């Protein structure tokens, strides 16, 4: 019957899924409780593993539905690991996180964080031009003496007035807090996240407008670009992941809303953990590269290289994992290694 269902067309694939979903769901359930199985359930697990492996082979040969192929591939891999029963060493879990869990979530949500970045810079540019071209706006920001102190001293001194090590820690904590806000607000459907981004965008626009107006554009860009590229990308990623989770609750598709929320929530955890390292890199660059005596082109080059390396990492590993059907849901990560 299964072979007949997969003979041709989309309708047959739908019928195949409908006919076999109970077996897949049951196998998923047994895999998740693998440490508490009875003898009969172990036998059932082995039987279902063999059946679903056959289903996967049939789908691969008769269907172009890569989502279905990826889902079954992941299920079969986890079932095979449960059947073989060899626990994965910690280093493999670490490697999996950095090559699958984190990059695939970043890759799958790229439209959200790219949109966040475009909106952020659009607001910053509009406010910056407004401040730079309207003296009355500058007067509302501060007195001439205060603005002079900012553009000629405070902005540049900010990056060098503290020891590099302690400054790196301070920067990391501050940026991690902004990213944590974006992640945390996902529980409110991501609604407050645009406001958090707007606040930071407006601050950047005001300072940029004052610096450009005072002919300090080279100082502004030379000090902001080295660390700002990867730092802001991390913030956009946090914002995008948080808003994507919120939208998944509003529009869960054809799956139960609670299931989608749980999956996306666990995936967001991967982003939160991964951004700890990304923001640490941004903090190190801001503390040691931005205020250094290197030529401006060299400092900016380091920042561009760090940004390019991060984007290449996300695209390479994220796309590879996405094609394999991975979602970044940490509940799906195998904690055992297949040995047979």
mmCIF file of C-alpha atoms in Angstrom, residues 131 134-155 206-207 209-211 213-214 216:
data_model
loop_
_atom_site.group_PDB
_atom_site.id
_atom_site.type_symbol
_atom_site.label_atom_id
_atom_site.label_comp_id
_atom_site.label_asym_id
_atom_site.label_seq_id
_atom_site.Cartn_x
_atom_site.Cartn_y
_atom_site.Cartn_z
ATOM 1 C CA UNK A 131 20.358 66.320 13.349
ATOM 2 C CA UNK A 134 19.091 71.366 11.599
ATOM 3 C CA UNK A 135 20.950 73.562 14.116
ATOM 4 C CA UNK A 136 17.796 73.912 16.207
ATOM 5 C CA UNK A 137 17.735 70.142 16.715
ATOM 6 C CA UNK A 138 21.367 70.206 17.818
ATOM 7 C CA UNK A 139 20.495 72.971 20.258
ATOM 8 C CA UNK A 140 17.810 70.743 21.736
ATOM 9 C CA UNK A 141 20.338 67.916 22.155
ATOM 10 C CA UNK A 142 22.813 69.952 24.195
ATOM 11 C CA UNK A 143 24.582 73.216 24.647
ATOM 12 C CA UNK A 144 27.350 74.185 22.206
ATOM 13 C CA UNK A 145 29.930 73.451 24.910
ATOM 14 C CA UNK A 146 28.470 69.990 25.577
ATOM 15 C CA UNK A 147 28.350 69.125 21.888
ATOM 16 C CA UNK A 148 31.915 70.369 21.419
ATOM 17 C CA UNK A 149 33.068 68.199 24.316
ATOM 18 C CA UNK A 150 31.316 65.176 22.814
ATOM 19 C CA UNK A 151 32.602 65.456 19.245
ATOM 20 C CA UNK A 152 36.139 66.550 20.097
ATOM 21 C CA UNK A 153 36.852 64.529 23.220
ATOM 22 C CA UNK A 154 34.249 62.236 24.743
ATOM 23 C CA UNK A 155 33.475 60.090 21.695
ATOM 24 C CA UNK A 206 22.007 61.542 16.990
ATOM 25 C CA UNK A 207 25.703 60.971 17.694
ATOM 26 C CA UNK A 209 24.597 63.558 13.057
ATOM 27 C CA UNK A 210 26.589 65.606 15.552
ATOM 28 C CA UNK A 211 29.891 64.089 14.419
ATOM 29 C CA UNK A 213 28.028 68.160 11.351
ATOM 30 C CA UNK A 214 31.354 68.871 13.099
ATOM 31 C CA UNK A 216 34.305 64.387 12.366
#
